[in-house]
């Protein structure tokens, strides 16, 4: 058994053994609350950490979970094994409602709307006295099983079990294609849609799943406190939850548990001056030690550590000057938040990870990934395949009199294009001539003002980007749109999302359908990386790759979609001469697999070498079309380029 597993077993034993060692019910209840909040934070982290949305409505969802349990018990005498699934389901439905604004607005606006949601829930709980008893609140006894009412200790163990189950399920969801979809939509919503992963759908899923956990937490909380009333589910609680995710460290289950620990313990800490002094001094000592190690290894500079050091030592000194902490609670709390938000942006877990990585030169995550990579068997099958398209030859795509107007500007003015199957069709023209706009029209990012695009005898106008992607049109972007915080391998896996049929249940229970799909996808992803020569960088985060590698990674990701038509928007931009040679080889190989390509390119040598036919745009109009050599010699084309160069 590895150390990691031993630690896990030790932690679980300690968790379950806690009431046997500590008999004081106050402490047992405290740990119970930490576990319950942790369940909510696992869910909140999906929305905040993974999809990158804000929610200040989670106290409201927590309240719904509590009141579903409370009302079902009070009105109908429902037992625990019914109130728990009911709380999860009903809260999940409200989570779907909360997702609706997230589809329209982002950032501060979303914060406001979710805040309003939380407030409305609290007011409704307060006002609907016929159901909720209003401000009087509801009393609930501990759950009973077969006539036996559980004791405090027994209920604590139930919470432990449910928390560990939640941990397992959340972890599995986030490591699956669902979790990758959540992460991808934060890193680049446009690319996510163009990989056939509907941003719309997965934002809603994220909120629904997140709310399910909030509902479970709320339900457990009701039985834990044995009394619920509206003034628990206030805005301050939502803010506290959000802080917990940030302080603990987003995208981390340990972070959620740490965050929960902090928000439960902090009020106690700020009540007790002696405890506060001990903690402040310990933190200061710990920080001085870490700073000393970093400085001696030249990992940081005195300038960088000076201010946080002064802050934390100042806090420790201040704690001894203080005689009474109660008046200063909020000030100290604010000061701590300031330090955390400013200096620990990745939370405690993020800080530890970064520190470890800077000491050892490689992160624990990378080491784990490398280990996982060894388990992937390389596939013998051909990794590239065009989606089933029986017809050979003939027209694959026809663009008919497309007009794309932005205000008064006609970015595309009555453009016709005919793309034949199996060809490489060049699209050239000076900057601002409308090439990228054409790509965006073809992939559903823009809806044309007039005209039609017919792909494989269906119109694509009005379809969503993800529908178009799934119908077989894949693309890359002029300004690279990778999922930056995900590894190269994971980027490709998002492209392979369409190969998954597994649902939430398959993922949560690791049913054979899911494990088979996941291992096949990983094999294929590794094969695709090998195809573009990035196999050795599989575990590198995409944002850390050199620019040229990012561009080919984007091509590999597009190929994962099994496209019939591949749109490349200036793939050679910013590439070195040897990289361009490799790129040409890749493009040729892709074509040999029967994939039709539209190639936007400024490098004339690439266009000449690769394209069968070239269309030229200028000021949104098609001014020439023909074989590369013909086009290059065309008077109008030369003038357009010279005009563009001097303008
Ligand atoms: P190219 O890719 O050929 O360099 P683009 O297609 O990016 O050119 O742009 C063509 C013209 O359309 C430019 O004048 C650009 O400013 C304009 N344009 C593109 N997208 C938008 C948009 N979303 N809103 C307004 N103008 C746009
Ligand atoms: Mg462009």
mmCIF file with all atom_site columns, N, CA and C in Angstrom, residues 24-81:
data_model
loop_
_atom_site.group_PDB
_atom_site.id
_atom_site.type_symbol
_atom_site.label_atom_id
_atom_site.label_alt_id
_atom_site.label_comp_id
_atom_site.label_asym_id
_atom_site.label_entity_id
_atom_site.label_seq_id
_atom_site.pdbx_PDB_ins_code
_atom_site.Cartn_x
_atom_site.Cartn_y
_atom_site.Cartn_z
_atom_site.occupancy
_atom_site.B_iso_or_equiv
_atom_site.pdbx_formal_charge
_atom_site.auth_seq_id
_atom_site.auth_comp_id
_atom_site.auth_asym_id
_atom_site.auth_atom_id
_atom_site.pdbx_PDB_model_num
ATOM 1   N N  . UNK A 1 24 ? -16.939 15.000 24.592  1.00 0.00 ? 24 UNK A N  1
ATOM 2   C CA . UNK A 1 24 ? -17.663 16.270 24.695  1.00 0.00 ? 24 UNK A CA 1
ATOM 3   C C  . UNK A 1 24 ? -18.556 16.488 23.462  1.00 0.00 ? 24 UNK A C  1
ATOM 4   N N  . UNK A 1 25 ? -19.885 16.504 23.642  1.00 0.00 ? 25 UNK A N  1
ATOM 5   C CA . UNK A 1 25 ? -20.792 16.613 22.492  1.00 0.00 ? 25 UNK A CA 1
ATOM 6   C C  . UNK A 1 25 ? -20.594 17.921 21.712  1.00 0.00 ? 25 UNK A C  1
ATOM 7   N N  . UNK A 1 26 ? -20.089 18.965 22.384  1.00 0.00 ? 26 UNK A N  1
ATOM 8   C CA . UNK A 1 26 ? -19.871 20.235 21.702  1.00 0.00 ? 26 UNK A CA 1
ATOM 9   C C  . UNK A 1 26 ? -18.878 20.064 20.552  1.00 0.00 ? 26 UNK A C  1
ATOM 10  N N  . UNK A 1 27 ? -17.783 19.357 20.818  1.00 0.00 ? 27 UNK A N  1
ATOM 11  C CA . UNK A 1 27 ? -16.769 19.176 19.780  1.00 0.00 ? 27 UNK A CA 1
ATOM 12  C C  . UNK A 1 27 ? -17.263 18.250 18.665  1.00 0.00 ? 27 UNK A C  1
ATOM 13  N N  . UNK A 1 28 ? -18.035 17.229 19.063  1.00 0.00 ? 28 UNK A N  1
ATOM 14  C CA . UNK A 1 28 ? -18.569 16.312 18.052  1.00 0.00 ? 28 UNK A CA 1
ATOM 15  C C  . UNK A 1 28 ? -19.480 17.076 17.097  1.00 0.00 ? 28 UNK A C  1
ATOM 16  N N  . UNK A 1 29 ? -20.304 17.949 17.694  1.00 0.00 ? 29 UNK A N  1
ATOM 17  C CA . UNK A 1 29 ? -21.212 18.748 16.875  1.00 0.00 ? 29 UNK A CA 1
ATOM 18  C C  . UNK A 1 29 ? -20.448 19.696 15.952  1.00 0.00 ? 29 UNK A C  1
ATOM 19  N N  . UNK A 1 30 ? -19.341 20.216 16.460  1.00 0.00 ? 30 UNK A N  1
ATOM 20  C CA . UNK A 1 30 ? -18.515 21.130 15.664  1.00 0.00 ? 30 UNK A CA 1
ATOM 21  C C  . UNK A 1 30 ? -17.957 20.416 14.426  1.00 0.00 ? 30 UNK A C  1
ATOM 22  N N  . UNK A 1 31 ? -17.391 19.230 14.644  1.00 0.00 ? 31 UNK A N  1
ATOM 23  C CA . UNK A 1 31 ? -16.838 18.472 13.515  1.00 0.00 ? 31 UNK A CA 1
ATOM 24  C C  . UNK A 1 31 ? -17.960 18.083 12.551  1.00 0.00 ? 31 UNK A C  1
ATOM 25  N N  . UNK A 1 32 ? -19.113 17.729 13.108  1.00 0.00 ? 32 UNK A N  1
ATOM 26  C CA . UNK A 1 32 ? -20.268 17.371 12.281  1.00 0.00 ? 32 UNK A CA 1
ATOM 27  C C  . UNK A 1 32 ? -20.638 18.536 11.353  1.00 0.00 ? 32 UNK A C  1
ATOM 28  N N  . UNK A 1 33 ? -20.631 19.746 11.908  1.00 0.00 ? 33 UNK A N  1
ATOM 29  C CA . UNK A 1 33 ? -20.958 20.926 11.093  1.00 0.00 ? 33 UNK A CA 1
ATOM 30  C C  . UNK A 1 33 ? -19.924 21.126 9.988   1.00 0.00 ? 33 UNK A C  1
ATOM 31  N N  . UNK A 1 34 ? -18.649 20.907 10.334  1.00 0.00 ? 34 UNK A N  1
ATOM 32  C CA . UNK A 1 34 ? -17.596 21.045 9.319   1.00 0.00 ? 34 UNK A CA 1
ATOM 33  C C  . UNK A 1 34 ? -17.852 20.063 8.173   1.00 0.00 ? 34 UNK A C  1
ATOM 34  N N  . UNK A 1 35 ? -18.216 18.822 8.522   1.00 0.00 ? 35 UNK A N  1
ATOM 35  C CA . UNK A 1 35 ? -18.451 17.809 7.488   1.00 0.00 ? 35 UNK A CA 1
ATOM 36  C C  . UNK A 1 35 ? -19.651 18.196 6.616   1.00 0.00 ? 35 UNK A C  1
ATOM 37  N N  . UNK A 1 36 ? -20.692 18.731 7.241   1.00 0.00 ? 36 UNK A N  1
ATOM 38  C CA . UNK A 1 36 ? -21.898 19.102 6.492   1.00 0.00 ? 36 UNK A CA 1
ATOM 39  C C  . UNK A 1 36 ? -21.596 20.261 5.531   1.00 0.00 ? 36 UNK A C  1
ATOM 40  N N  . UNK A 1 37 ? -20.915 21.278 6.051   1.00 0.00 ? 37 UNK A N  1
ATOM 41  C CA . UNK A 1 37 ? -20.548 22.395 5.167   1.00 0.00 ? 37 UNK A CA 1
ATOM 42  C C  . UNK A 1 37 ? -19.642 21.911 4.035   1.00 0.00 ? 37 UNK A C  1
ATOM 43  N N  . UNK A 1 38 ? -18.759 20.955 4.347   1.00 0.00 ? 38 UNK A N  1
ATOM 44  C CA . UNK A 1 38 ? -17.838 20.458 3.322   1.00 0.00 ? 38 UNK A CA 1
ATOM 45  C C  . UNK A 1 38 ? -18.616 19.883 2.144   1.00 0.00 ? 38 UNK A C  1
ATOM 46  N N  . UNK A 1 39 ? -19.713 19.186 2.433   1.00 0.00 ? 39 UNK A N  1
ATOM 47  C CA . UNK A 1 39 ? -20.530 18.614 1.355   1.00 0.00 ? 39 UNK A CA 1
ATOM 48  C C  . UNK A 1 39 ? -21.062 19.731 0.464   1.00 0.00 ? 39 UNK A C  1
ATOM 49  N N  . UNK A 1 40 ? -21.551 20.811 1.097   1.00 0.00 ? 40 UNK A N  1
ATOM 50  C CA . UNK A 1 40 ? -22.033 21.934 0.293   1.00 0.00 ? 40 UNK A CA 1
ATOM 51  C C  . UNK A 1 40 ? -20.894 22.534 -0.532  1.00 0.00 ? 40 UNK A C  1
ATOM 52  N N  . UNK A 1 41 ? -19.712 22.636 0.078   1.00 0.00 ? 41 UNK A N  1
ATOM 53  C CA . UNK A 1 41 ? -18.587 23.270 -0.617  1.00 0.00 ? 41 UNK A CA 1
ATOM 54  C C  . UNK A 1 41 ? -18.073 22.413 -1.773  1.00 0.00 ? 41 UNK A C  1
ATOM 55  N N  . UNK A 1 42 ? -18.173 21.077 -1.645  1.00 0.00 ? 42 UNK A N  1
ATOM 56  C CA . UNK A 1 42 ? -17.813 20.227 -2.795  1.00 0.00 ? 42 UNK A CA 1
ATOM 57  C C  . UNK A 1 42 ? -18.633 20.682 -3.994  1.00 0.00 ? 42 UNK A C  1
ATOM 58  N N  . UNK A 1 43 ? -19.936 20.883 -3.749  1.00 0.00 ? 43 UNK A N  1
ATOM 59  C CA . UNK A 1 43 ? -20.839 21.286 -4.824  1.00 0.00 ? 43 UNK A CA 1
ATOM 60  C C  . UNK A 1 43 ? -20.565 22.702 -5.301  1.00 0.00 ? 43 UNK A C  1
ATOM 61  N N  . UNK A 1 44 ? -20.339 23.613 -4.355  1.00 0.00 ? 44 UNK A N  1
ATOM 62  C CA . UNK A 1 44 ? -20.098 25.004 -4.735  1.00 0.00 ? 44 UNK A CA 1
ATOM 63  C C  . UNK A 1 44 ? -18.825 25.113 -5.572  1.00 0.00 ? 44 UNK A C  1
ATOM 64  N N  . UNK A 1 45 ? -17.846 24.268 -5.253  1.00 0.00 ? 45 UNK A N  1
ATOM 65  C CA . UNK A 1 45 ? -16.584 24.288 -5.994  1.00 0.00 ? 45 UNK A CA 1
ATOM 66  C C  . UNK A 1 45 ? -16.799 23.908 -7.467  1.00 0.00 ? 45 UNK A C  1
ATOM 67  N N  . UNK A 1 46 ? -17.797 23.077 -7.739  1.00 0.00 ? 46 UNK A N  1
ATOM 68  C CA . UNK A 1 46 ? -18.077 22.730 -9.140  1.00 0.00 ? 46 UNK A CA 1
ATOM 69  C C  . UNK A 1 46 ? -18.420 24.000 -9.904  1.00 0.00 ? 46 UNK A C  1
ATOM 70  N N  . UNK A 1 47 ? -19.291 24.821 -9.301  1.00 0.00 ? 47 UNK A N  1
ATOM 71  C CA . UNK A 1 47 ? -19.736 26.039 -9.973  1.00 0.00 ? 47 UNK A CA 1
ATOM 72  C C  . UNK A 1 47 ? -18.630 27.103 -9.977  1.00 0.00 ? 47 UNK A C  1
ATOM 73  N N  . UNK A 1 48 ? -18.004 27.306 -8.803  1.00 0.00 ? 48 UNK A N  1
ATOM 74  C CA . UNK A 1 48 ? -17.042 28.403 -8.676  1.00 0.00 ? 48 UNK A CA 1
ATOM 75  C C  . UNK A 1 48 ? -15.668 28.010 -9.222  1.00 0.00 ? 48 UNK A C  1
ATOM 76  N N  . UNK A 1 49 ? -15.153 26.877 -8.758  1.00 0.00 ? 49 UNK A N  1
ATOM 77  C CA . UNK A 1 49 ? -13.798 26.484 -9.131  1.00 0.00 ? 49 UNK A CA 1
ATOM 78  C C  . UNK A 1 49 ? -13.715 25.976 -10.555 1.00 0.00 ? 49 UNK A C  1
ATOM 79  N N  . UNK A 1 50 ? -14.656 25.122 -10.937 1.00 0.00 ? 50 UNK A N  1
ATOM 80  C CA . UNK A 1 50 ? -14.550 24.469 -12.241 1.00 0.00 ? 50 UNK A CA 1
ATOM 81  C C  . UNK A 1 50 ? -15.173 25.286 -13.367 1.00 0.00 ? 50 UNK A C  1
ATOM 82  N N  . UNK A 1 51 ? -16.463 25.655 -13.226 1.00 0.00 ? 51 UNK A N  1
ATOM 83  C CA . UNK A 1 51 ? -17.061 26.395 -14.351 1.00 0.00 ? 51 UNK A CA 1
ATOM 84  C C  . UNK A 1 51 ? -16.742 27.887 -14.281 1.00 0.00 ? 51 UNK A C  1
ATOM 85  N N  . UNK A 1 52 ? -16.177 28.351 -13.144 1.00 0.00 ? 52 UNK A N  1
ATOM 86  C CA . UNK A 1 52 ? -15.762 29.742 -13.054 1.00 0.00 ? 52 UNK A CA 1
ATOM 87  C C  . UNK A 1 52 ? -16.909 30.736 -12.935 1.00 0.00 ? 52 UNK A C  1
ATOM 88  N N  . UNK A 1 53 ? -18.089 30.281 -12.491 1.00 0.00 ? 53 UNK A N  1
ATOM 89  C CA . UNK A 1 53 ? -19.204 31.200 -12.268 1.00 0.00 ? 53 UNK A CA 1
ATOM 90  C C  . UNK A 1 53 ? -19.186 31.620 -10.801 1.00 0.00 ? 53 UNK A C  1
ATOM 91  N N  . UNK A 1 54 ? -19.913 32.674 -10.464 1.00 0.00 ? 54 UNK A N  1
ATOM 92  C CA . UNK A 1 54 ? -20.073 32.989 -9.041  1.00 0.00 ? 54 UNK A CA 1
ATOM 93  C C  . UNK A 1 54 ? -21.466 32.580 -8.617  1.00 0.00 ? 54 UNK A C  1
ATOM 94  N N  . UNK A 1 55 ? -21.592 32.183 -7.375  1.00 0.00 ? 55 UNK A N  1
ATOM 95  C CA . UNK A 1 55 ? -22.935 32.004 -6.834  1.00 0.00 ? 55 UNK A CA 1
ATOM 96  C C  . UNK A 1 55 ? -22.985 32.546 -5.425  1.00 0.00 ? 55 UNK A C  1
ATOM 97  N N  . UNK A 1 56 ? -23.873 33.495 -5.213  1.00 0.00 ? 56 UNK A N  1
ATOM 98  C CA . UNK A 1 56 ? -24.146 33.959 -3.856  1.00 0.00 ? 56 UNK A CA 1
ATOM 99  C C  . UNK A 1 56 ? -25.536 33.482 -3.453  1.00 0.00 ? 56 UNK A C  1
ATOM 100 N N  . UNK A 1 57 ? -25.979 32.421 -4.118  1.00 0.00 ? 57 UNK A N  1
ATOM 101 C CA . UNK A 1 57 ? -27.311 31.894 -3.826  1.00 0.00 ? 57 UNK A CA 1
ATOM 102 C C  . UNK A 1 57 ? -27.278 30.576 -3.078  1.00 0.00 ? 57 UNK A C  1
ATOM 103 N N  . UNK A 1 58 ? -26.077 30.117 -2.703  1.00 0.00 ? 58 UNK A N  1
ATOM 104 C CA . UNK A 1 58 ? -26.002 28.774 -2.139  1.00 0.00 ? 58 UNK A CA 1
ATOM 105 C C  . UNK A 1 58 ? -26.580 28.652 -0.732  1.00 0.00 ? 58 UNK A C  1
ATOM 106 N N  . UNK A 1 59 ? -26.612 29.752 0.023   1.00 0.00 ? 59 UNK A N  1
ATOM 107 C CA . UNK A 1 59 ? -27.282 29.673 1.329   1.00 0.00 ? 59 UNK A CA 1
ATOM 108 C C  . UNK A 1 59 ? -28.765 29.414 1.106   1.00 0.00 ? 59 UNK A C  1
ATOM 109 N N  . UNK A 1 60 ? -29.325 29.994 0.047   1.00 0.00 ? 60 UNK A N  1
ATOM 110 C CA . UNK A 1 60 ? -30.726 29.751 -0.302  1.00 0.00 ? 60 UNK A CA 1
ATOM 111 C C  . UNK A 1 60 ? -30.959 28.283 -0.630  1.00 0.00 ? 60 UNK A C  1
ATOM 112 N N  . UNK A 1 61 ? -30.063 27.701 -1.423  1.00 0.00 ? 61 UNK A N  1
ATOM 113 C CA . UNK A 1 61 ? -30.189 26.278 -1.775  1.00 0.00 ? 61 UNK A CA 1
ATOM 114 C C  . UNK A 1 61 ? -30.055 25.401 -0.523  1.00 0.00 ? 61 UNK A C  1
ATOM 115 N N  . UNK A 1 62 ? -29.110 25.782 0.330   1.00 0.00 ? 62 UNK A N  1
ATOM 116 C CA . UNK A 1 62 ? -28.901 25.088 1.609   1.00 0.00 ? 62 UNK A CA 1
ATOM 117 C C  . UNK A 1 62 ? -30.210 25.119 2.412   1.00 0.00 ? 62 UNK A C  1
ATOM 118 N N  . UNK A 1 63 ? -30.851 26.288 2.408   1.00 0.00 ? 63 UNK A N  1
ATOM 119 C CA . UNK A 1 63 ? -32.123 26.454 3.118   1.00 0.00 ? 63 UNK A CA 1
ATOM 120 C C  . UNK A 1 63 ? -33.215 25.569 2.538   1.00 0.00 ? 63 UNK A C  1
ATOM 121 N N  . UNK A 1 64 ? -33.247 25.475 1.218   1.00 0.00 ? 64 UNK A N  1
ATOM 122 C CA . UNK A 1 64 ? -34.267 24.630 0.587   1.00 0.00 ? 64 UNK A CA 1
ATOM 123 C C  . UNK A 1 64 ? -34.092 23.181 1.039   1.00 0.00 ? 64 UNK A C  1
ATOM 124 N N  . UNK A 1 65 ? -32.846 22.719 1.050   1.00 0.00 ? 65 UNK A N  1
ATOM 125 C CA . UNK A 1 65 ? -32.567 21.356 1.514   1.00 0.00 ? 65 UNK A CA 1
ATOM 126 C C  . UNK A 1 65 ? -33.065 21.142 2.936   1.00 0.00 ? 65 UNK A C  1
ATOM 127 N N  . UNK A 1 66 ? -32.763 22.095 3.818   1.00 0.00 ? 66 UNK A N  1
ATOM 128 C CA . UNK A 1 66 ? -33.197 21.985 5.211   1.00 0.00 ? 66 UNK A CA 1
ATOM 129 C C  . UNK A 1 66 ? -34.717 21.945 5.320   1.00 0.00 ? 66 UNK A C  1
ATOM 130 N N  . UNK A 1 67 ? -35.370 22.847 4.589   1.00 0.00 ? 67 UNK A N  1
ATOM 131 C CA . UNK A 1 67 ? -36.825 22.953 4.730   1.00 0.00 ? 67 UNK A CA 1
ATOM 132 C C  . UNK A 1 67 ? -37.566 21.809 4.053   1.00 0.00 ? 67 UNK A C  1
ATOM 133 N N  . UNK A 1 68 ? -37.001 21.225 3.003   1.00 0.00 ? 68 UNK A N  1
ATOM 134 C CA . UNK A 1 68 ? -37.632 20.032 2.425   1.00 0.00 ? 68 UNK A CA 1
ATOM 135 C C  . UNK A 1 68 ? -37.688 18.946 3.504   1.00 0.00 ? 68 UNK A C  1
ATOM 136 N N  . UNK A 1 69 ? -36.540 18.765 4.195   1.00 0.00 ? 69 UNK A N  1
ATOM 137 C CA . UNK A 1 69 ? -36.506 17.766 5.264   1.00 0.00 ? 69 UNK A CA 1
ATOM 138 C C  . UNK A 1 69 ? -37.473 18.149 6.379   1.00 0.00 ? 69 UNK A C  1
ATOM 139 N N  . UNK A 1 70 ? -37.412 19.420 6.797   1.00 0.00 ? 70 UNK A N  1
ATOM 140 C CA . UNK A 1 70 ? -38.241 19.884 7.916   1.00 0.00 ? 70 UNK A CA 1
ATOM 141 C C  . UNK A 1 70 ? -39.724 19.733 7.630   1.00 0.00 ? 70 UNK A C  1
ATOM 142 N N  . UNK A 1 71 ? -40.149 20.205 6.456   1.00 0.00 ? 71 UNK A N  1
ATOM 143 C CA . UNK A 1 71 ? -41.571 20.203 6.115   1.00 0.00 ? 71 UNK A CA 1
ATOM 144 C C  . UNK A 1 71 ? -42.063 18.768 5.910   1.00 0.00 ? 71 UNK A C  1
ATOM 145 N N  . UNK A 1 72 ? -41.288 17.954 5.206   1.00 0.00 ? 72 UNK A N  1
ATOM 146 C CA . UNK A 1 72 ? -41.705 16.562 4.975   1.00 0.00 ? 72 UNK A CA 1
ATOM 147 C C  . UNK A 1 72 ? -41.857 15.819 6.297   1.00 0.00 ? 72 UNK A C  1
ATOM 148 N N  . UNK A 1 73 ? -40.961 16.130 7.235   1.00 0.00 ? 73 UNK A N  1
ATOM 149 C CA . UNK A 1 73 ? -41.079 15.459 8.528   1.00 0.00 ? 73 UNK A CA 1
ATOM 150 C C  . UNK A 1 73 ? -42.288 15.986 9.304   1.00 0.00 ? 73 UNK A C  1
ATOM 151 N N  . UNK A 1 74 ? -42.392 17.315 9.362   1.00 0.00 ? 74 UNK A N  1
ATOM 152 C CA . UNK A 1 74 ? -43.424 17.926 10.205  1.00 0.00 ? 74 UNK A CA 1
ATOM 153 C C  . UNK A 1 74 ? -44.829 17.614 9.681   1.00 0.00 ? 74 UNK A C  1
ATOM 154 N N  . UNK A 1 75 ? -45.018 17.756 8.350   1.00 0.00 ? 75 UNK A N  1
ATOM 155 C CA . UNK A 1 75 ? -46.365 17.601 7.796   1.00 0.00 ? 75 UNK A CA 1
ATOM 156 C C  . UNK A 1 75 ? -46.735 16.136 7.555   1.00 0.00 ? 75 UNK A C  1
ATOM 157 N N  . UNK A 1 76 ? -45.757 15.336 7.142   1.00 0.00 ? 76 UNK A N  1
ATOM 158 C CA . UNK A 1 76 ? -46.090 13.977 6.703   1.00 0.00 ? 76 UNK A CA 1
ATOM 159 C C  . UNK A 1 76 ? -45.377 12.887 7.495   1.00 0.00 ? 76 UNK A C  1
ATOM 160 N N  . UNK A 1 77 ? -44.542 13.310 8.431   1.00 0.00 ? 77 UNK A N  1
ATOM 161 C CA . UNK A 1 77 ? -43.819 12.330 9.236   1.00 0.00 ? 77 UNK A CA 1
ATOM 162 C C  . UNK A 1 77 ? -42.877 11.443 8.428   1.00 0.00 ? 77 UNK A C  1
ATOM 163 N N  . UNK A 1 78 ? -42.363 11.981 7.330   1.00 0.00 ? 78 UNK A N  1
ATOM 164 C CA . UNK A 1 78 ? -41.494 11.191 6.447   1.00 0.00 ? 78 UNK A CA 1
ATOM 165 C C  . UNK A 1 78 ? -40.182 10.818 7.136   1.00 0.00 ? 78 UNK A C  1
ATOM 166 N N  . UNK A 1 79 ? -39.696 9.597  6.897   1.00 0.00 ? 79 UNK A N  1
ATOM 167 C CA . UNK A 1 79 ? -38.423 9.173  7.502   1.00 0.00 ? 79 UNK A CA 1
ATOM 168 C C  . UNK A 1 79 ? -37.212 9.709  6.735   1.00 0.00 ? 79 UNK A C  1
ATOM 169 N N  . UNK A 1 80 ? -36.046 9.543  7.367   1.00 0.00 ? 80 UNK A N  1
ATOM 170 C CA . UNK A 1 80 ? -34.773 10.063 6.856   1.00 0.00 ? 80 UNK A CA 1
ATOM 171 C C  . UNK A 1 80 ? -34.473 9.563  5.445   1.00 0.00 ? 80 UNK A C  1
ATOM 172 N N  . UNK A 1 81 ? -34.733 8.285  5.216   1.00 0.00 ? 81 UNK A N  1
ATOM 173 C CA . UNK A 1 81 ? -34.344 7.729  3.915   1.00 0.00 ? 81 UNK A CA 1
ATOM 174 C C  . UNK A 1 81 ? -35.229 8.263  2.785   1.00 0.00 ? 81 UNK A C  1
#
